[in-house]
């Protein structure tokens, strides 16, 4: 019964979303407060109804209500409650409902946050947000109903995809969804700015924080996905340029470019068209990413759910492009630049170069991702572009981007004189050259030396920025160095949070270079108590254990890792294979990992014979990989510093409430 | 029976949501949304951006990214722009400027009090108008533009 009510609440939400779009646009155009207010109420009502429907589905999943086709297909009684929670995004209909749920919550937060501000923009923002929700409600109601019932009550479900039964798969998708869906907010503000003709620099100021938050989630989601691939897929790597990995990387690229280019519009009133295009492209790539995951148009290990929703997505994408182009060309005269770039040695010029590089990487990744589809349409043969192509094309551009990350912050806004350039670049360049010369003796290979030297250069520039900023602050306030540093970061969160993010990216870059250029591997079959040596480590196989755990049988191999020369025991690892009761033909692997700052010792159990008398392993030594996860954490901390409210800066108050704000701030 | 109850519950939930959404159309007194003086808001935004730019070039100058000559040139240009905008705001909405000043004064008093409590810096190192720390040889406040030396 409750599931019928939940389905009807989705229908009501769909109707209210349509109504909200109409009153939002009408209220915005005619400046009728009652209509604008009604669109605000529609956002809240839709959020309430979607939350109700989502809770109903979770209730069905957690209580094993197998009369629901969705629960029957994606869950089972023996599944741990922890993983049952993630069943909602394990299949088509549930994941679309989850998308809509997060969007409705984001929309409600934005609507409440700006209920007394931005009167010209907000009705259109409501309309834009509700129009996206409307599309997903149409999908849920007409194509992918999560509350569809099968008429009988089966004794048990068919089980969750084994690959999803990993703790990273509980957090990674949520992070990706929070990132993906959150990028709808800046898109809605861009559409609102176009519709209301309020195309000054105000909307970009508002969306900076609303872009940074989803960007942080998306970054964390991508890093967690890499960690999952590293731990679960057992091929020694973390990124395979898989189409669905690329689908999450593409909006990250354009979103990052947008975060940089809005700084120029905010400061100098430039790149207005580019910014509108970038954020709409980001949202387009979000929908395209959801489409590729959900339609199964591109073969991928991630395409868990495939069905007929593709037609809906394709139609929506076409509508989106046409609607945006119409709006853009209609408002083009209002998007002219207020100023020009003064000098090539300015921060704005570095930002423009950074945007060109981001655009280039996006295009190359998009081309490589969709090339198999294009080749199939044109020639009839599906020709895939493999990881080496991406590494060759995208790798050098990413390296240039990292280099710019070091150069940009050293330049001042508008113009940097030759003398200032010398003062800024001497220390990082000298230390970088010193590092390059020393490292070449250790490893005389061009690309890793170049890459690591660039990373070192950027890290030095970041340290220099912190040191110089602290000195400058001390010269004004006479604070002690630590207080000066803390206050500097607190009062300039955007700048120094950004530097921390850059530092996180540098660490990720170092890990990628270490893994890409210095990885060593061996495949070996070992009898009990037999050893193999690799890079100064001895791996000794000591036996195999089998144990039951919930809905699966786990086979653990025991290996001792010791120093090959001294024989001293370093650690023990237990790579394992999981055989699931419902899907015995889809065993999953859990790698045995010993992590060190210098390298990861990574062991995969490939198979065994004679009940464990012999076992086959793939052993990898992955240098510097740990720094990828450390870099990810630093990136998140940096973003939090960026979005943290300035200790004293006030937001622009509504004209009617200035005295109250003044009193509140003063007290 | 259960079927009827389902239908009734679904209708009830839908009715509550629909009534909540259309309520503002029949109850105009409860409106949060008002019309606003967009021109003044734009001017205030532009002024805020210019003041922020002044702070940034000041910072770039202190961290040696801007030469003395470039800094003075940009500083003068930006201050002229900020003053012009303040005059326009004054002209368009005199009350706003007054309220802004009232706000700045209240904040600066609080800020100054906090700073005095936290640091051993003497009050003469702060701008008398807004409370921002200033160097002894500064001619103008980096935050509000007040002239510090005659």
PDB file of C-alpha atoms in Angstrom, chain A residues 13 17 66 96 130 278 324 329 361 408 467 666:
ATOM      1  CA  UNK A  13       5.767  16.030  -7.440  1.00  0.00           C
ATOM      2  CA  UNK A  17       7.508  20.741 -10.620  1.00  0.00           C
ATOM      3  CA  UNK A  66      10.513  -8.387  -2.591  1.00  0.00           C
ATOM      4  CA  UNK A  96      17.336   7.951 -10.716  1.00  0.00           C
ATOM      5  CA  UNK A 130      12.418  22.395 -11.029  1.00  0.00           C
ATOM      6  CA  UNK A 278      31.408  26.563 -19.391  1.00  0.00           C
ATOM      7  CA  UNK A 324      20.831  27.100 -24.142  1.00  0.00           C
ATOM      8  CA  UNK A 329      22.385  34.204 -28.712  1.00  0.00           C
ATOM      9  CA  UNK A 361      41.814  18.076 -22.188  1.00  0.00           C
ATOM     10  CA  UNK A 408      49.825  31.594 -12.233  1.00  0.00           C
ATOM     11  CA  UNK A 467      56.016  32.254   3.522  1.00  0.00           C
ATOM     12  CA  UNK A 666      28.306  44.499  15.751  1.00  0.00           C
TER      13      UNK A 666
END
